[in-house]
Amino acid sequence: MASAQTNVPPQAGAAGPQTKNTNTKNWTGFAPSFGLNFNVQQGPAPAAAPTAAPGGQGVPGQGGSHFLLGEPTFDNTDDVRSYCNHVRALMLQASIELAIAAKILEARLAQAQALPGDNPVQTRMRALKVGRKLKKAADGATAAAKSAVGAHAAFTREYADLMRPRPQRPSTSNPFKF
């Protein structure tokens, strides 16, 4: 029994570009594609929502604010705490995504077609050098998250007197007399 064969053109995907241009001089054999997604989740506190400044500016999506987390207001202690928590959450998410992207990029580059005269160890070392830069970015995002927590702790420590009013002495009932 004869089996029917069909000629299917290469599909776009993992092996698509490699089957089309195998004789190109400077072809590297891969097309890395990855993206970073930032998910900013607003908490239940209404103070965390961005407020509009006069003139319709300040609300993301209206073209007025250039802040990813919204316009910082810092009107009370809850605003400072909320902002620092949102920075921490955003930076931790960015750190995780950058670390994953570094590993993916490193793996894709390690599987790329080697340069003429390179051995597999040299190919792997070049991939590690490139991936190390994204790993450093992930470490920086982790450090930013830690610093945001530290900023709130420093605020609490330095301005504790203003947050908790000092007890007032009761007024004396006997005024001083000469």
Coordinates of N, CA, C and O in Angstrom, one line a residue:
M1 N 0.8 -1.2 0.0 CA 0.0 0.0 0.0 C 0.9 1.2 0.0 O 1.8 1.4 0.8
A2 N 0.7 2.1 -0.9 CA 1.5 3.3 -1.0 C 0.9 4.4 -0.2 O -0.3 4.6 -0.1
S3 N 1.8 5.1 0.5 CA 1.3 6.3 1.3 C 1.4 7.6 0.5 O 2.3 7.8 -0.3
A4 N 0.4 8.4 0.7 CA 0.4 9.7 0.0 C 1.3 10.7 0.7 O 1.2 10.8 1.9
Q5 N 2.1 11.4 -0.1 CA 2.9 12.4 0.5 C 2.5 13.8 0.0 O 2.1 13.9 -1.2
T6 N 2.5 14.7 0.8 CA 2.2 16.1 0.4 C 3.3 17.0 0.8 O 4.0 16.8 1.8
N7 N 3.6 17.9 -0.1 CA 4.6 18.9 0.2 C 4.0 20.1 0.9 O 3.3 20.9 0.4
V8 N 4.3 20.2 2.2 CA 3.8 21.2 3.0 C 5.0 22.2 3.2 O 6.1 21.8 3.6
P9 N 4.7 23.5 2.9 CA 5.8 24.5 3.2 C 6.1 24.6 4.7 O 5.2 24.3 5.5
P10 N 7.3 25.0 5.0 CA 7.7 25.1 6.4 C 6.8 26.1 7.1 O 6.5 27.2 6.6
Q11 N 6.3 25.7 8.3 CA 5.5 26.6 9.1 C 6.3 27.6 9.9 O 7.4 27.2 10.3
A12 N 5.7 28.7 10.1 CA 6.4 29.7 11.0 C 6.4 29.1 12.4 O 5.4 28.6 12.9
G13 N 7.5 29.2 13.1 CA 7.6 28.6 14.4 C 9.1 28.2 14.7 O 10.0 28.9 14.3
A14 N 9.3 27.2 15.4 CA 10.6 26.8 15.9 C 11.5 26.5 14.7 O 12.7 26.9 14.8
A15 N 11.1 25.7 13.7 CA 12.0 25.3 12.7 C 11.7 26.0 11.3 O 12.3 25.7 10.4
G16 N 10.8 26.9 11.3 CA 10.4 27.5 10.0 C 11.5 28.3 9.4 O 11.8 28.0 8.2
P17 N 12.1 29.3 10.0 CA 13.2 30.0 9.4 C 14.4 29.2 9.0 O 15.1 29.5 8.1
Q18 N 14.7 28.1 9.8 CA 15.9 27.4 9.6 C 15.8 26.6 8.3 O 16.8 26.3 7.7
T19 N 14.6 26.2 7.8 CA 14.5 25.4 6.6 C 14.5 26.3 5.4 O 14.7 25.8 4.3
K20 N 14.4 27.6 5.5 CA 14.3 28.4 4.3 C 15.6 29.0 3.9 O 16.0 29.0 2.7
N21 N 16.5 29.5 4.8 CA 17.7 30.2 4.5 C 18.9 29.5 5.1 O 19.7 30.1 5.8
T22 N 19.1 28.3 4.7 CA 20.3 27.5 5.3 C 21.6 27.9 4.7 O 22.6 27.6 5.2
N23 N 21.6 28.6 3.5 CA 22.9 29.0 2.9 C 23.2 30.5 3.0 O 24.1 30.9 2.3
T24 N 22.6 31.2 3.9 CA 22.9 32.6 4.1 C 24.2 32.7 4.9 O 24.4 31.9 5.9
K25 N 25.1 33.7 4.6 CA 26.4 33.7 5.2 C 26.3 34.1 6.7 O 26.9 33.4 7.6
N26 N 25.6 35.1 7.1 CA 25.6 35.6 8.5 C 24.3 35.1 9.2 O 23.9 35.8 10.2
W27 N 23.8 34.1 8.8 CA 22.6 33.6 9.5 C 22.9 32.9 10.8 O 23.8 32.1 10.9
T28 N 22.2 33.2 11.9 CA 22.5 32.7 13.2 C 21.7 31.5 13.5 O 22.0 30.8 14.5
G29 N 20.5 31.2 12.9 CA 19.8 30.0 13.1 C 18.7 30.2 14.2 O 18.2 29.2 14.6
F30 N 18.4 31.3 14.6 CA 17.3 31.5 15.6 C 16.8 32.9 15.5 O 17.4 33.8 14.9
A31 N 15.6 33.0 16.0 CA 14.9 34.3 16.1 C 14.3 34.5 17.5 O 13.2 34.1 17.7
P32 N 15.1 34.9 18.5 CA 14.5 35.0 19.8 C 13.4 36.0 19.9 O 13.5 37.1 19.3
S33 N 12.4 35.6 20.6 CA 11.3 36.6 20.8 C 10.8 36.3 22.2 O 10.4 35.2 22.5
F34 N 10.8 37.4 23.0 CA 10.2 37.3 24.3 C 9.7 38.7 24.7 O 10.1 39.7 24.1
G35 N 8.8 38.7 25.6 CA 8.3 40.0 26.0 C 8.2 40.1 27.5 O 8.2 39.1 28.2
L36 N 8.1 41.3 28.0 CA 7.9 41.5 29.5 C 6.6 42.1 29.7 O 6.1 43.0 29.0
N37 N 5.9 41.5 30.6 CA 4.5 42.0 30.9 C 4.5 42.5 32.4 O 5.0 41.9 33.3
F38 N 4.0 43.7 32.5 CA 3.8 44.3 33.8 C 2.4 44.3 34.2 O 1.6 44.9 33.5
N39 N 2.1 43.7 35.3 CA 0.7 43.6 35.8 C 0.6 44.4 37.1 O 1.1 43.9 38.1
V40 N 0.0 45.6 37.0 CA -0.1 46.4 38.2 C -1.5 46.2 38.7 O -2.5 46.5 38.0
Q41 N -1.6 45.7 39.9 CA -2.9 45.4 40.5 C -3.2 46.4 41.6 O -2.4 46.6 42.5
Q42 N -4.3 47.1 41.5 CA -4.7 48.1 42.5 C -5.3 47.3 43.6 O -6.1 46.4 43.5
G43 N -5.0 47.7 44.8 CA -5.5 47.1 46.0 C -6.9 47.6 46.3 O -7.4 48.5 45.6
P44 N -7.6 47.1 47.4 CA -8.9 47.6 47.7 C -9.0 49.0 48.2 O -10.1 49.6 48.3
A45 N -7.9 49.5 48.6 CA -7.9 50.9 49.2 C -8.1 51.9 48.2 O -7.4 52.0 47.2
P46 N -9.1 52.8 48.4 CA -9.4 53.8 47.4 C -8.2 54.9 47.3 O -8.1 55.6 46.3
A47 N -7.4 55.0 48.3 CA -6.3 55.9 48.3 C -5.2 55.5 47.3 O -4.4 56.4 46.9
A48 N -5.2 54.3 46.9 CA -4.2 53.8 46.0 C -4.5 54.2 44.5 O -3.6 54.1 43.7
A49 N -5.7 54.5 44.2 CA -6.1 54.9 42.8 C -5.5 56.2 42.4 O -5.4 57.1 43.2
P50 N -5.0 56.3 41.2 CA -4.4 57.5 40.8 C -5.4 58.6 40.7 O -6.6 58.4 40.3
T51 N -5.1 59.8 41.1 CA -6.0 60.9 41.0 C -5.7 61.9 39.9 O -4.5 62.0 39.5
A52 N -6.7 62.5 39.4 CA -6.5 63.4 38.2 C -6.0 64.7 38.7 O -6.6 65.3 39.7
A53 N -5.0 65.3 38.1 CA -4.5 66.6 38.4 C -5.4 67.6 37.7 O -6.1 67.3 36.7
P54 N -5.3 68.9 38.0 CA -6.1 69.9 37.3 C -5.7 69.9 35.8 O -4.6 69.8 35.4
G55 N -6.7 70.0 35.0 CA -6.5 70.0 33.5 C -6.7 68.6 32.9 O -6.3 68.4 31.8
G56 N -7.1 67.6 33.7 CA -7.4 66.3 33.2 C -6.1 65.4 33.1 O -6.1 64.4 32.4
Q57 N -5.0 65.9 33.7 CA -3.8 65.1 33.6 C -3.7 64.3 34.9 O -4.2 64.6 35.9
G58 N -2.9 63.2 34.8 CA -2.6 62.4 36.0 C -3.2 61.0 36.0 O -2.8 60.2 36.7
V59 N -4.2 60.8 35.2 CA -4.8 59.5 35.1 C -4.2 58.7 33.9 O -4.2 59.2 32.8
P60 N -3.6 57.6 34.2 CA -3.0 56.8 33.1 C -4.1 56.5 32.0 O -5.2 56.2 32.3
G61 N -3.6 56.6 30.8 CA -4.6 56.3 29.7 C -5.2 57.6 29.1 O -5.8 57.6 28.0
Q62 N -5.0 58.7 29.8 CA -5.5 60.0 29.3 C -4.4 60.8 28.7 O -4.6 62.0 28.4
G63 N -3.2 60.3 28.8 CA -2.1 61.0 28.1 C -1.4 62.0 29.0 O -0.5 62.7 28.6
G64 N -1.8 62.2 30.3 CA -1.3 63.2 31.1 C -0.2 62.8 32.0 O 0.7 63.5 32.3
S65 N -0.2 61.5 32.4 CA 0.8 61.1 33.4 C 1.8 60.2 32.7 O 1.5 59.4 31.8
H66 N 3.1 60.4 33.1 CA 4.2 59.5 32.6 C 4.6 58.5 33.6 O 5.6 57.8 33.4
F67 N 3.8 58.3 34.7 CA 4.1 57.4 35.7 C 3.4 56.1 35.5 O 2.2 56.0 35.2
L68 N 4.2 55.0 35.6 CA 3.6 53.6 35.5 C 2.6 53.3 36.6 O 1.6 52.6 36.4
L69 N 3.0 53.7 37.8 CA 2.1 53.5 39.0 C 1.1 54.5 39.2 O 0.4 54.5 40.2
G70 N 1.0 55.5 38.4 CA 0.1 56.6 38.6 C 0.8 57.7 39.3 O 1.9 57.6 39.8
E71 N 0.1 58.9 39.3 CA 0.7 60.1 39.9 C 0.9 59.9 41.4 O -0.1 59.6 42.1
P72 N 2.1 60.0 42.0 CA 2.3 59.8 43.4 C 1.7 61.1 44.1 O 2.1 62.2 43.8
T73 N 0.9 60.9 45.1 CA 0.3 62.0 45.8 C 0.9 62.2 47.2 O 1.2 63.3 47.6
F74 N 1.1 61.2 48.0 CA 1.8 61.2 49.3 C 1.1 62.2 50.2 O 1.8 63.0 50.8
D75 N -0.2 62.2 50.3 CA -1.0 63.1 51.2 C -1.0 62.6 52.6 O -1.2 63.4 53.5
N76 N -0.9 61.3 52.8 CA -1.0 60.7 54.1 C -0.1 59.5 54.2 O 0.5 59.1 53.2
T77 N -0.1 58.9 55.4 CA 0.7 57.7 55.5 C 0.3 56.5 54.7 O 1.1 55.7 54.3
D78 N -1.0 56.4 54.5 CA -1.6 55.3 53.7 C -1.1 55.4 52.2 O -0.8 54.4 51.6
D79 N -0.9 56.7 51.7 CA -0.5 56.9 50.4 C 1.0 56.4 50.2 O 1.4 55.8 49.2
V80 N 1.8 56.7 51.2 CA 3.2 56.3 51.2 C 3.3 54.8 51.3 O 4.0 54.1 50.5
R81 N 2.6 54.1 52.2 CA 2.6 52.7 52.3 C 2.1 52.0 51.0 O 2.7 51.1 50.5
S82 N 1.0 52.5 50.5 CA 0.4 52.0 49.3 C 1.4 52.1 48.1 O 1.6 51.1 47.3
Y83 N 2.0 53.2 47.9 CA 2.9 53.4 46.8 C 4.1 52.5 46.9 O 4.5 51.9 46.0
C84 N 4.7 52.4 48.2 CA 5.8 51.5 48.4 C 5.5 50.0 48.1 O 6.2 49.3 47.5
N85 N 4.3 49.6 48.5 CA 3.8 48.3 48.2 C 3.6 48.0 46.8 O 3.9 46.9 46.2
H86 N 3.1 49.0 46.0 CA 2.9 48.8 44.6 C 4.3 48.8 43.9 O 4.4 48.0 42.9
V87 N 5.2 49.6 44.3 CA 6.6 49.5 43.7 C 7.2 48.2 44.0 O 7.7 47.5 43.1
R88 N 7.0 47.7 45.2 CA 7.6 46.3 45.5 C 6.9 45.3 44.7 O 7.6 44.4 44.1
A89 N 5.6 45.3 44.5 CA 4.9 44.3 43.7 C 5.4 44.3 42.2 O 5.6 43.3 41.6
L90 N 5.5 45.5 41.7 CA 5.8 45.7 40.3 C 7.3 45.2 40.1 O 7.6 44.5 39.1
M91 N 8.2 45.6 41.0 CA 9.6 45.2 40.8 C 9.8 43.7 41.0 O 10.6 43.1 40.3
L92 N 9.0 43.1 41.9 CA 9.2 41.7 42.0 C 8.7 40.9 40.8 O 9.3 40.0 40.3
Q93 N 7.6 41.4 40.2 CA 7.1 40.8 39.0 C 8.1 41.0 37.8 O 8.3 40.1 37.1
A94 N 8.6 42.2 37.7 CA 9.6 42.5 36.7 C 10.9 41.6 36.9 O 11.4 41.1 35.9
S95 N 11.3 41.4 38.1 CA 12.4 40.6 38.4 C 12.2 39.2 38.0 O 13.1 38.6 37.4
I96 N 11.1 38.7 38.3 CA 10.8 37.3 37.9 C 10.8 37.1 36.4 O 11.3 36.2 35.8
E97 N 10.1 38.1 35.7 CA 10.0 38.0 34.2 C 11.4 38.2 33.6 O 11.7 37.6 32.6
L98 N 12.2 39.1 34.1 CA 13.6 39.3 33.6 C 14.4 38.0 33.8 O 15.2 37.7 32.9
A99 N 14.3 37.4 34.9 CA 15.1 36.2 35.2 C 14.6 35.1 34.2 O 15.5 34.3 33.7
I100 N 13.4 34.9 34.0 CA 12.9 33.9 33.1 C 13.3 34.2 31.7 O 13.8 33.4 30.9
A101 N 13.2 35.5 31.3 CA 13.7 35.9 29.9 C 15.2 35.7 29.8 O 15.6 35.3 28.7
A102 N 15.9 35.9 30.8 CA 17.4 35.6 30.7 C 17.7 34.2 30.5 O 18.5 33.8 29.6
K103 N 16.9 33.3 31.2 CA 17.1 31.8 31.0 C 16.7 31.4 29.6 O 17.3 30.6 28.9
I104 N 15.6 32.0 29.1 CA 15.1 31.6 27.8 C 16.1 32.1 26.7 O 16.4 31.3 25.8
L105 N 16.5 33.3 26.8 CA 17.5 33.8 25.8 C 18.7 33.1 25.9 O 19.3 32.7 24.8
E106 N 19.2 32.7 27.0 CA 20.4 32.0 27.2 C 20.3 30.6 26.5 O 21.2 30.1 25.8
A107 N 19.2 29.9 26.7 CA 18.9 28.6 26.1 C 18.8 28.7 24.6 O 19.4 27.9 23.9
R108 N 18.1 29.7 24.1 CA 18.0 29.9 22.7 C 19.3 30.2 22.0 O 19.7 29.7 20.9
L109 N 20.2 31.0 22.6 CA 21.5 31.3 22.1 C 22.4 30.2 22.1 O 23.2 30.0 21.3
A110 N 22.3 29.3 23.2 CA 23.1 28.1 23.3 C 22.8 27.1 22.2 O 23.7 26.3 21.8
Q111 N 21.6 27.1 21.7 CA 21.2 26.2 20.7 C 21.4 26.8 19.3 O 21.1 26.1 18.3
A112 N 21.8 28.0 19.2 CA 22.0 28.6 17.9 C 23.1 28.0 17.1 O 24.0 27.3 17.7
Q113 N 23.1 28.2 15.9 CA 24.2 27.6 15.0 C 25.5 28.3 15.4 O 25.6 29.5 15.5
A114 N 26.5 27.4 15.6 CA 27.8 27.9 16.0 C 28.5 28.7 14.9 O 28.3 28.4 13.7
L115 N 29.3 29.6 15.2 CA 30.2 30.3 14.3 C 31.2 29.4 13.7 O 31.6 28.5 14.4
P116 N 31.7 29.6 12.5 CA 32.7 28.8 12.0 C 34.0 28.8 12.9 O 34.5 29.9 13.3
G117 N 34.5 27.7 13.3 CA 35.6 27.6 14.1 C 35.3 27.5 15.6 O 36.3 27.4 16.4
D118 N 34.1 27.7 16.0 CA 33.7 27.7 17.4 C 33.4 26.2 17.8 O 32.9 25.5 17.0
N119 N 33.8 25.9 19.0 CA 33.3 24.7 19.6 C 32.1 24.9 20.4 O 31.8 26.0 20.7
P120 N 31.4 23.8 20.9 CA 30.2 24.0 21.6 C 30.4 24.8 23.0 O 29.5 25.5 23.4
V121 N 31.6 24.7 23.6 CA 31.8 25.4 24.8 C 31.9 26.9 24.6 O 31.3 27.6 25.4
Q122 N 32.5 27.3 23.5 CA 32.5 28.7 23.2 C 31.1 29.3 22.9 O 30.8 30.4 23.3
T123 N 30.3 28.5 22.2 CA 29.0 28.9 21.9 C 28.2 29.1 23.2 O 27.5 30.1 23.4
R124 N 28.4 28.2 24.1 CA 27.7 28.2 25.4 C 28.2 29.4 26.2 O 27.4 30.1 26.9
M125 N 29.5 29.7 26.2 CA 30.0 30.8 27.0 C 29.5 32.2 26.4 O 29.2 33.1 27.2
R126 N 29.4 32.3 25.1 CA 28.8 33.5 24.5 C 27.4 33.7 24.9 O 26.9 34.8 25.3
A127 N 26.6 32.6 25.0 CA 25.2 32.7 25.4 C 25.1 33.1 26.9 O 24.2 33.9 27.3
L128 N 26.0 32.6 27.7 CA 26.0 33.0 29.1 C 26.3 34.4 29.3 O 25.8 35.1 30.2
K129 N 27.2 35.0 28.5 CA 27.6 36.4 28.6 C 26.4 37.3 28.3 O 26.2 38.3 29.0
V130 N 25.6 36.9 27.3 CA 24.4 37.7 26.9 C 23.3 37.5 28.0 O 22.7 38.5 28.4
G131 N 23.1 36.3 28.4 CA 22.1 36.1 29.5 C 22.4 36.7 30.8 O 21.5 37.1 31.5
R132 N 23.7 36.9 31.1 CA 24.1 37.5 32.3 C 23.6 38.9 32.4 O 23.3 39.4 33.5
K133 N 23.5 39.6 31.3 CA 23.1 41.0 31.4 C 21.6 41.1 31.8 O 21.2 42.0 32.6
L134 N 20.8 40.3 31.3 CA 19.4 40.3 31.7 C 19.2 39.8 33.2 O 18.4 40.3 33.9
K135 N 20.1 38.9 33.6 CA 20.1 38.4 35.0 C 20.5 39.6 35.9 O 19.9 39.8 37.0
K136 N 21.4 40.5 35.5 CA 21.8 41.6 36.2 C 20.6 42.6 36.3 O 20.4 43.2 37.4
A137 N 19.8 42.7 35.3 CA 18.6 43.5 35.3 C 17.6 43.0 36.3 O 16.9 43.7 37.0
A138 N 17.5 41.7 36.3 CA 16.6 41.0 37.3 C 17.0 41.3 38.7 O 16.2 41.6 39.6
D139 N 18.3 41.2 38.9 CA 18.9 41.5 40.3 C 18.6 43.0 40.6 O 18.3 43.3 41.8
G140 N 18.7 43.9 39.7 CA 18.4 45.3 39.9 C 17.0 45.5 40.3 O 16.7 46.3 41.2
A141 N 16.1 44.8 39.6 CA 14.7 44.9 40.0 C 14.4 44.4 41.4 O 13.6 44.9 42.1
T142 N 15.1 43.3 41.7 CA 14.9 42.8 43.1 C 15.4 43.8 44.1 O 14.8 44.0 45.2
A143 N 16.6 44.4 43.8 CA 17.1 45.4 44.7 C 16.2 46.6 44.8 O 16.0 47.2 45.9
A144 N 15.5 47.0 43.7 CA 14.5 48.1 43.8 C 13.4 47.7 44.6 O 12.8 48.6 45.4
A145 N 12.9 46.5 44.6 CA 11.8 46.0 45.4 C 12.2 46.1 46.9 O 11.4 46.6 47.8
K146 N 13.4 45.7 47.2 CA 13.9 45.7 48.6 C 14.0 47.2 49.1 O 13.7 47.5 50.2
S147 N 14.5 48.1 48.2 CA 14.6 49.5 48.5 C 13.3 50.1 48.8 O 13.2 51.0 49.6
A148 N 12.3 49.7 48.0 CA 10.9 50.3 48.3 C 10.4 49.9 49.7 O 9.8 50.7 50.3
V149 N 10.7 48.6 50.0 CA 10.3 48.2 51.4 C 11.1 49.0 52.4 O 10.5 49.4 53.4
G150 N 12.4 49.2 52.1 CA 13.2 50.0 53.0 C 12.8 51.4 53.1 O 12.9 52.0 54.2
A151 N 12.3 52.0 52.0 CA 11.8 53.4 52.0 C 10.6 53.5 53.0 O 10.5 54.5 53.7
H152 N 9.7 52.5 52.9 CA 8.5 52.6 53.8 C 9.0 52.4 55.3 O 8.5 53.1 56.2
A153 N 9.9 51.5 55.5 CA 10.4 51.3 56.9 C 11.1 52.6 57.4 O 10.9 53.0 58.6
A154 N 11.9 53.2 56.6 CA 12.6 54.5 57.0 C 11.6 55.6 57.2 O 11.7 56.3 58.2
F155 N 10.5 55.6 56.4 CA 9.5 56.6 56.6 C 8.8 56.4 57.9 O 8.6 57.3 58.7
T156 N 8.5 55.2 58.2 CA 7.8 54.8 59.5 C 8.7 55.2 60.7 O 8.3 55.7 61.7
R157 N 10.0 54.9 60.5 CA 10.9 55.1 61.6 C 11.2 56.6 61.8 O 11.2 57.1 63.0
E158 N 11.4 57.4 60.8 CA 11.7 58.8 60.9 C 10.5 59.7 61.2 O 10.7 60.7 61.8
Y159 N 9.3 59.3 60.8 CA 8.2 60.1 61.0 C 7.1 59.5 61.9 O 6.0 59.7 61.8
A160 N 7.6 58.6 62.8 CA 6.7 57.9 63.8 C 6.0 58.9 64.7 O 4.9 58.7 65.0
D161 N 6.7 60.0 65.1 CA 6.1 61.0 65.9 C 5.0 61.7 65.3 O 4.0 62.0 65.9
L162 N 5.1 61.9 64.0 CA 4.0 62.6 63.3 C 2.8 61.7 63.1 O 1.7 62.1 63.0
M163 N 3.1 60.4 62.9 CA 2.0 59.5 62.7 C 1.2 59.1 63.9 O 0.0 58.9 63.9
R164 N 1.9 59.1 65.1 CA 1.3 58.9 66.3 C 1.4 60.1 67.2 O 2.5 60.4 67.7
P165 N 0.4 60.9 67.3 CA 0.5 62.2 68.1 C 0.9 61.9 69.5 O 0.5 60.9 70.1
R166 N 1.8 62.7 70.0 CA 2.2 62.6 71.4 C 1.0 62.9 72.3 O 0.2 63.8 72.1
P167 N 0.9 62.3 73.5 CA -0.1 62.6 74.4 C 0.1 64.0 75.0 O 1.3 64.3 75.4
Q168 N -0.9 64.8 75.1 CA -0.8 66.1 75.6 C -0.9 66.1 77.1 O -1.7 65.3 77.7
R169 N -0.2 66.9 77.8 CA -0.3 67.0 79.3 C -1.6 67.7 79.6 O -2.0 68.7 78.9
P170 N -2.3 67.2 80.6 CA -3.5 67.9 81.0 C -3.2 69.3 81.5 O -2.2 69.4 82.2
S171 N -4.0 70.2 81.2 CA -3.8 71.6 81.7 C -4.0 71.6 83.2 O -4.8 70.9 83.8
T172 N -3.2 72.4 83.9 CA -3.3 72.5 85.3 C -4.5 73.3 85.7 O -4.8 74.3 85.1
S173 N -5.1 72.8 86.7 CA -6.3 73.6 87.2 C -5.9 74.8 88.1 O -6.7 75.7 88.3
N174 N -4.7 74.7 88.6 CA -4.2 75.8 89.5 C -3.2 76.6 88.7 O -2.1 76.3 88.6
P175 N -3.6 77.7 88.1 CA -2.6 78.5 87.4 C -1.6 79.1 88.3 O -1.9 79.3 89.5
F176 N -0.5 79.4 87.8 CA 0.6 79.9 88.6 C 0.3 81.3 89.1 O -0.1 82.1 88.2
K177 N 0.5 81.6 90.3 CA 0.3 82.9 90.8 C 1.5 83.4 91.6 O 2.1 82.6 92.3
F178 N 1.7 84.7 91.6 CA 2.8 85.3 92.4 C 2.4 85.5 93.8 O 1.5 85.8 94.3

